[in-house]
CSV table of C-alpha atoms and ligand atoms in Angstrom, one decimal:
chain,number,residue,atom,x,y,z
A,242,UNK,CA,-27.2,-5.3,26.9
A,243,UNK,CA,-26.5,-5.2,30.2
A,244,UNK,CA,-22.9,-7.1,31.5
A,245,UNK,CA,-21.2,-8.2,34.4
A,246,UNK,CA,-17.8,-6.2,34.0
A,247,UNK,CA,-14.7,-6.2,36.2
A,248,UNK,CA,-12.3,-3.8,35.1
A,249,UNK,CA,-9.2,-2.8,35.9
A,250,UNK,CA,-7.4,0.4,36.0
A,251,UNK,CA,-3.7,0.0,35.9
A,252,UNK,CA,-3.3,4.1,36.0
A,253,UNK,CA,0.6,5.0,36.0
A,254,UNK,CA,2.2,1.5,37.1
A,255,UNK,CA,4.1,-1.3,36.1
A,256,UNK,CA,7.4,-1.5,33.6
A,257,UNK,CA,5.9,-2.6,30.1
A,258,UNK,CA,7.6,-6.1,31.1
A,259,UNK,CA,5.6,-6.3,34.1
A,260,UNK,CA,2.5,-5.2,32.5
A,261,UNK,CA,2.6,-7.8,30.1
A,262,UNK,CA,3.3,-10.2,32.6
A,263,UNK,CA,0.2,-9.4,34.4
A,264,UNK,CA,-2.1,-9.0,31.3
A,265,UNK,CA,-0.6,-12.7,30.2
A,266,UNK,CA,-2.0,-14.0,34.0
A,267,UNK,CA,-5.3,-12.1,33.9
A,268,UNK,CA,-5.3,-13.3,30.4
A,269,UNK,CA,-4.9,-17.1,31.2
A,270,UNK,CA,-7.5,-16.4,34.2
A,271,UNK,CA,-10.4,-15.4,32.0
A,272,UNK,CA,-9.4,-18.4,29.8
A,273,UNK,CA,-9.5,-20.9,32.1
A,274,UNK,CA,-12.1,-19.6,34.0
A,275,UNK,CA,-14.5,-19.4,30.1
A,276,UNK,CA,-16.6,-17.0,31.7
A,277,UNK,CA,-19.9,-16.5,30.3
A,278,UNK,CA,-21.4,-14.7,27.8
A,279,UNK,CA,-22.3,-10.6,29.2
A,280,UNK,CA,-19.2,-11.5,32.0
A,281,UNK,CA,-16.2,-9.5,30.8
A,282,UNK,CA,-12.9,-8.6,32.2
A,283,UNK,CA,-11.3,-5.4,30.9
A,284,UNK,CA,-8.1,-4.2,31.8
A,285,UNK,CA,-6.7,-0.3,31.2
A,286,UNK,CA,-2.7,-0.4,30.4
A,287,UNK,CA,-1.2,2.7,30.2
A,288,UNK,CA,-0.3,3.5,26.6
A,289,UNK,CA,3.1,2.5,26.8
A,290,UNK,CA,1.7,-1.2,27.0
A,291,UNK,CA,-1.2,-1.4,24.6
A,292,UNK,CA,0.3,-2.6,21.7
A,293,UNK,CA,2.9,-4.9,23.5
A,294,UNK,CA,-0.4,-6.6,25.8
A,295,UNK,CA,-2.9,-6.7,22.7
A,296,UNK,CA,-0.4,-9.0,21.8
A,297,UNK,CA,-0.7,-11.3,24.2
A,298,UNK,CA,-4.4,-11.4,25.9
A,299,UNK,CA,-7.3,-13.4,24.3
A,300,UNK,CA,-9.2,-10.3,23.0
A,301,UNK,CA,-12.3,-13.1,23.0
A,302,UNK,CA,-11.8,-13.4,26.9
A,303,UNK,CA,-10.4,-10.1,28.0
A,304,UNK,CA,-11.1,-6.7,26.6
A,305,UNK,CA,-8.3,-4.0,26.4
A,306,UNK,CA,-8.9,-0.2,27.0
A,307,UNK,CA,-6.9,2.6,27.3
A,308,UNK,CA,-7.5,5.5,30.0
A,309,UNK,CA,-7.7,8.4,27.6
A,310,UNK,CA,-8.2,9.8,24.5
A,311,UNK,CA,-7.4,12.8,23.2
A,312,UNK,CA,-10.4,15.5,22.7
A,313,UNK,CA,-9.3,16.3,19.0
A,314,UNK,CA,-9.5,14.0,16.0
A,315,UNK,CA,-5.5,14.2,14.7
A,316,UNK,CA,-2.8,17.1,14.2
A,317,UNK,CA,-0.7,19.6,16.0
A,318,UNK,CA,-1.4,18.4,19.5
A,319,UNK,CA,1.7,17.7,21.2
A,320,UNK,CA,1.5,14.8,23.7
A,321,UNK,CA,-1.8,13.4,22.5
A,322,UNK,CA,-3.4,10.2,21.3
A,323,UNK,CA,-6.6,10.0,19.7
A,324,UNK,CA,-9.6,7.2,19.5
A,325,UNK,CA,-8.4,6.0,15.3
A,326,UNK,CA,-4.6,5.6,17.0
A,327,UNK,CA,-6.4,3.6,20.0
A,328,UNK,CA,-8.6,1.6,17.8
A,329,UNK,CA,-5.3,1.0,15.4
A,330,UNK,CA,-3.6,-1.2,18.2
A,331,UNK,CA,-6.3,-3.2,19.2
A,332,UNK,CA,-7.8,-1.2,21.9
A,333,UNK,CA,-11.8,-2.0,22.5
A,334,UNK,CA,-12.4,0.9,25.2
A,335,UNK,CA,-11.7,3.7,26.2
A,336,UNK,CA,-11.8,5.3,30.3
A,337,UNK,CA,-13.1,8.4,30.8
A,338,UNK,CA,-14.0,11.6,33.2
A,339,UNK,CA,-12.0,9.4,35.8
A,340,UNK,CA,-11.6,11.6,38.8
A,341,UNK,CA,-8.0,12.1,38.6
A,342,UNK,CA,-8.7,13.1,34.6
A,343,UNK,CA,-10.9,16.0,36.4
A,344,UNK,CA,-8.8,16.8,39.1
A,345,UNK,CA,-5.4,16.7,37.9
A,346,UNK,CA,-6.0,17.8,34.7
A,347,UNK,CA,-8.8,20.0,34.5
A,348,UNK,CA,-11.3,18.0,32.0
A,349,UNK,CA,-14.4,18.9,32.4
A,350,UNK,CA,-17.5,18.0,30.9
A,351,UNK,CA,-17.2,20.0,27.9
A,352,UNK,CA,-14.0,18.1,27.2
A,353,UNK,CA,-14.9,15.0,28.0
A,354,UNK,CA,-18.0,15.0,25.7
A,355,UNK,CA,-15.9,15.8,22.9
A,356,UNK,CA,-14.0,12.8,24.2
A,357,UNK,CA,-16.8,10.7,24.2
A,358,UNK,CA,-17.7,11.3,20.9
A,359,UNK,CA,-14.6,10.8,19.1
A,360,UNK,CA,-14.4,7.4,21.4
A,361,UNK,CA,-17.5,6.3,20.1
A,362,UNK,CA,-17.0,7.2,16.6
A,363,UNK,CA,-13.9,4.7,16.8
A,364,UNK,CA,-16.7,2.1,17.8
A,365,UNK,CA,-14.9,2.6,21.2
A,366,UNK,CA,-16.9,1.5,24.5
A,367,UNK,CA,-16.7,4.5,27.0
A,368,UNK,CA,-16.1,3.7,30.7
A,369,UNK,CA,-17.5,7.4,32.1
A,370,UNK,CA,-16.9,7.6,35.7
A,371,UNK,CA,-19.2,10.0,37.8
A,372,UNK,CA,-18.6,10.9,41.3
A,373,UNK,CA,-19.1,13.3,44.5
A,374,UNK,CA,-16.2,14.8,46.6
A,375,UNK,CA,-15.7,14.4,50.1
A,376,UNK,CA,-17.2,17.9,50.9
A,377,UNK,CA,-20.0,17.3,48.6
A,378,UNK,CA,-21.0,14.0,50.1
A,379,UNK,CA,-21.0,15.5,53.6
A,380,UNK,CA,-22.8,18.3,52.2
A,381,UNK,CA,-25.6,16.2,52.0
A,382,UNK,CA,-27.8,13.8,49.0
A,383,UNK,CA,-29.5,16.8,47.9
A,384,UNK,CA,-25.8,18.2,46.9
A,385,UNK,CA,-24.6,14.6,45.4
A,386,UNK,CA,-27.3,13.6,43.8
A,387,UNK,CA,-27.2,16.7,41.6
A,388,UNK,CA,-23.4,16.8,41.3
A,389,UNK,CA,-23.6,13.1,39.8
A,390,UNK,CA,-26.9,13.8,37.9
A,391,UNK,CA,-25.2,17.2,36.4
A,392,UNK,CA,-22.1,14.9,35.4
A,393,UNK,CA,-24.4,12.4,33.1
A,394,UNK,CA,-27.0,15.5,31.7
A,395,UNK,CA,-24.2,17.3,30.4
A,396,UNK,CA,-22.0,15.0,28.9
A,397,UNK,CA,-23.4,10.9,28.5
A,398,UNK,CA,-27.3,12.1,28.3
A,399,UNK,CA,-26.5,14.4,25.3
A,400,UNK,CA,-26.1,11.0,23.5
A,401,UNK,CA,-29.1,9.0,21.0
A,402,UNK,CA,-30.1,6.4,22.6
A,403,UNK,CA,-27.6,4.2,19.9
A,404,UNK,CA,-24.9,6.0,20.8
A,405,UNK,CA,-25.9,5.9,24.7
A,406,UNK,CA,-25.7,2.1,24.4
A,407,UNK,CA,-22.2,2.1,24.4
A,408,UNK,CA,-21.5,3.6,27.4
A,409,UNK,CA,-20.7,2.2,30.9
A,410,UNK,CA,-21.4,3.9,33.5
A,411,UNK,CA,-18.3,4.0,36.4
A,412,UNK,CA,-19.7,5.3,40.2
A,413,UNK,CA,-16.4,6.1,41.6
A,414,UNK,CA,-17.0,8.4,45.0
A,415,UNK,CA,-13.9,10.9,44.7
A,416,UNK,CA,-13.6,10.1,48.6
A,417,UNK,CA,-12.8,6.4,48.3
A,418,UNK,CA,-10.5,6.1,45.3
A,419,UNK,CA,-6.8,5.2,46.5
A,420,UNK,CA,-7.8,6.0,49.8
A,421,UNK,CA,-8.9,2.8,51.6
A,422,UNK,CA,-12.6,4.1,52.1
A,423,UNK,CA,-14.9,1.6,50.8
A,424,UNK,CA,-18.3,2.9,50.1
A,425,UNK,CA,-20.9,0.6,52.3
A,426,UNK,CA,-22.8,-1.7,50.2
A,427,UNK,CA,-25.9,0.5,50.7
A,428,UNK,CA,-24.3,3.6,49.6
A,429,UNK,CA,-23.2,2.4,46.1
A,430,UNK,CA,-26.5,0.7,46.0
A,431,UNK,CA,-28.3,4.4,46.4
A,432,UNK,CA,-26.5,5.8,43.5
A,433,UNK,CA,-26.5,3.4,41.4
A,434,UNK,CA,-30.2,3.4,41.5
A,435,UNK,CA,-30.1,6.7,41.5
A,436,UNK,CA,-27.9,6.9,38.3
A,437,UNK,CA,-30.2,4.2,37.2
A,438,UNK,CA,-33.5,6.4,37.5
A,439,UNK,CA,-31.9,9.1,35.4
A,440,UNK,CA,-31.1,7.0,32.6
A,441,UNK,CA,-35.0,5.9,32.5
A,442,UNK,CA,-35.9,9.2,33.1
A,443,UNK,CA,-33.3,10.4,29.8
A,444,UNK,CA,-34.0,7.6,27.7
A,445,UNK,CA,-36.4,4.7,28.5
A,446,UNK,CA,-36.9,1.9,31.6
A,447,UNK,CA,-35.7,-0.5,28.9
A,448,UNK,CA,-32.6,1.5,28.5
A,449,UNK,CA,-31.7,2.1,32.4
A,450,UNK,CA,-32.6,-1.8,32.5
A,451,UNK,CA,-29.7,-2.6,29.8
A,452,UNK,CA,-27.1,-0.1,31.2
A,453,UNK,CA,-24.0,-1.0,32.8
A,454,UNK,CA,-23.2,1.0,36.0
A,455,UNK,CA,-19.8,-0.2,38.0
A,456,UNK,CA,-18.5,1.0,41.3
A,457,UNK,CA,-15.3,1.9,41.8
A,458,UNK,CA,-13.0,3.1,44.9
A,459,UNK,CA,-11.2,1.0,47.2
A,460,UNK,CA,-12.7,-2.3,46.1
A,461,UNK,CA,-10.8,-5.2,46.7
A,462,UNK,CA,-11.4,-8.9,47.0
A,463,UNK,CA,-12.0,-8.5,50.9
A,464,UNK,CA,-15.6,-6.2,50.1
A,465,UNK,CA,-16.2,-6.9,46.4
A,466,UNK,CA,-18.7,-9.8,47.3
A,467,UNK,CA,-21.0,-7.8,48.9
A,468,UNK,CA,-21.0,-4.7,47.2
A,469,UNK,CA,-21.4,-6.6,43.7
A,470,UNK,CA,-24.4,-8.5,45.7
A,471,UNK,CA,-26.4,-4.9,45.0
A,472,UNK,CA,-29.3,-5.3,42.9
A,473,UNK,CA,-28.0,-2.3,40.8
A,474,UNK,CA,-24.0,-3.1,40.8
A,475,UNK,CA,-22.9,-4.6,37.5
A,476,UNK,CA,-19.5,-5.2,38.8
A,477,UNK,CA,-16.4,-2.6,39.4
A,478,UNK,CA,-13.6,-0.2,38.4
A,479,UNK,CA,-10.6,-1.3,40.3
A,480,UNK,CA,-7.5,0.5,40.3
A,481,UNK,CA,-4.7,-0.7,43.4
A,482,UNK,CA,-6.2,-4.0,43.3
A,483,UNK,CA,-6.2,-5.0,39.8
A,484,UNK,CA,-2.1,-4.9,39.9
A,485,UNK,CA,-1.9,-7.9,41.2
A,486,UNK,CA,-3.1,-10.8,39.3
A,487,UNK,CA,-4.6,-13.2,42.3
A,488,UNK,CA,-6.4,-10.8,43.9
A,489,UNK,CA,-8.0,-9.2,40.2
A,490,UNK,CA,-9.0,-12.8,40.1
A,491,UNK,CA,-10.9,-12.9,43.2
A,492,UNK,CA,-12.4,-9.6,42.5
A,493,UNK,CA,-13.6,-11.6,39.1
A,494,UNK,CA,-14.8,-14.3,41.1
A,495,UNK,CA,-16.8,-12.3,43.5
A,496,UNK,CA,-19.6,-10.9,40.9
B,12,PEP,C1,-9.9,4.0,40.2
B,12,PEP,O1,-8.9,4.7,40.1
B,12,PEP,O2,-10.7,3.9,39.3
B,12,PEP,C2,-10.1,3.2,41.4
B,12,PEP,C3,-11.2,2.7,41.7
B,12,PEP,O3,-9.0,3.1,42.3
B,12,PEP,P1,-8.8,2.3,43.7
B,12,PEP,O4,-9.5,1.0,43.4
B,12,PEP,O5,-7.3,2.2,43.9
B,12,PEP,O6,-9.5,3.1,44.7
């Protein structure tokens, strides 16, 4: 079904004290807020803190994800942590093909299906981010369009249509995460129906209808409003602003 999701990506910040501090606010938020039914809040520790903030969130109210998995069930794998290890803590969902996943440490799609499906084997709910460059959105739509629809056909389109359900889409333009650039209103609105098209195109209307697509990249409580007011944006990936409890709260309040 499609939901109203804000979610929040903590990336490599906060002491495991201060994380659970914040998770216990954002926590309280969702609780005193009682948020309807297909309105979540999810919010993306880093590993360090998912068993200490499973503890202490409403898991009816807010939903915990991590921002990786590994690629490879179990074994000799130094580093790693797999989907079962995820789901053992209390972990609900799972980020993935964030840009910084692609660009820092060279996933591509090939990895990240395998990704995906271990995710979703777990019962996971996958968070897939797609999104163009700066030189590829200034090389024009023709050149973004297919970047982002090449992103989804070779890794979330591969899916059944059961499998496909569990999959939220994140449109987070490379150009505006961490770097203050908002995309306009109408921009996000063009790819998300875009990305929306695709998945009818894939799968059904009905599917595309029920699919969750977020934006993500520089979203704070100063733009969310109108960028959530898109007929096609389900809500948003936020990274800087979802470290601070008040202003994930008015992020929450704004879709
Ligand atoms: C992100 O990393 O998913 C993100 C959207 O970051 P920021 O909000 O800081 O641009």
């Amino acid at each position: 079904m499609r939901k109203l999701i804000v979610a929040g990506n903590w990336k490599m910040n906060t002491s495991v004290a201060e994380g659970v501090e914040l998770a216990k606010k954002v926590s309280a938020y969702a609780v005193e807020k009682n948020l309807p039914e297909g309105k979540q809040i999810v919010i993306a520790p880093p590993f360090t803190h998912l068993a200490s903030v499973a503890q202490v969130i409403d898991s009816n109210k807010v939903i915990l994800a991590a921002q990786d998995c590994a690629a490879t069930k179990n074994g000799a794998y130094t580093g790693e942590v797999s989907a079962s290890m995820l789901k053992g803590i209390g972990v609900k969902a799972v980020i993935l093909g964030h840009s910084e996943r692609r660009q820092y440490f060279k996933e591509n799609s090939e990895i990240l299906l395998k990704k995906i499906k271990l995710a979703l084997e777990e019962g996971l709910d996958v968070i897939f981010c797609v999104g163009e460059t700066k030189d590829q959105r200034e090389a024009g739509a023709n050149l973004y369009f297919n970047v982002i629809k090449a992103q989804l056909v070779d890794t979330v389109f591969t899916l059944s249509e059961q499998d496909f359900a569990k999959i939220i889409i994140a449109y987070e333009p490379v150009w505006a995460i961490g770097t203050g650039l908002t995309a306009t209103p109408e921009q996000a609105q063009e790819i998300h129906e875009f990305i929306r098209k695709e998945v009818a195109n894939n799968y059904s209307q009905k599917v595309a209808d029920d699919t969750t697509i977020l934006y993500g990249g520089s979203c704070k409580s100063s733009n969310a409003k109108e960028i959530f007011a898109k007929k096609d944006v389900d809500g948003g990936l936020i990274g800087g602003a979802a470290l601070k409890a008040d202003e994930f709260g008015k992020i929450i309040d704004a879709r």
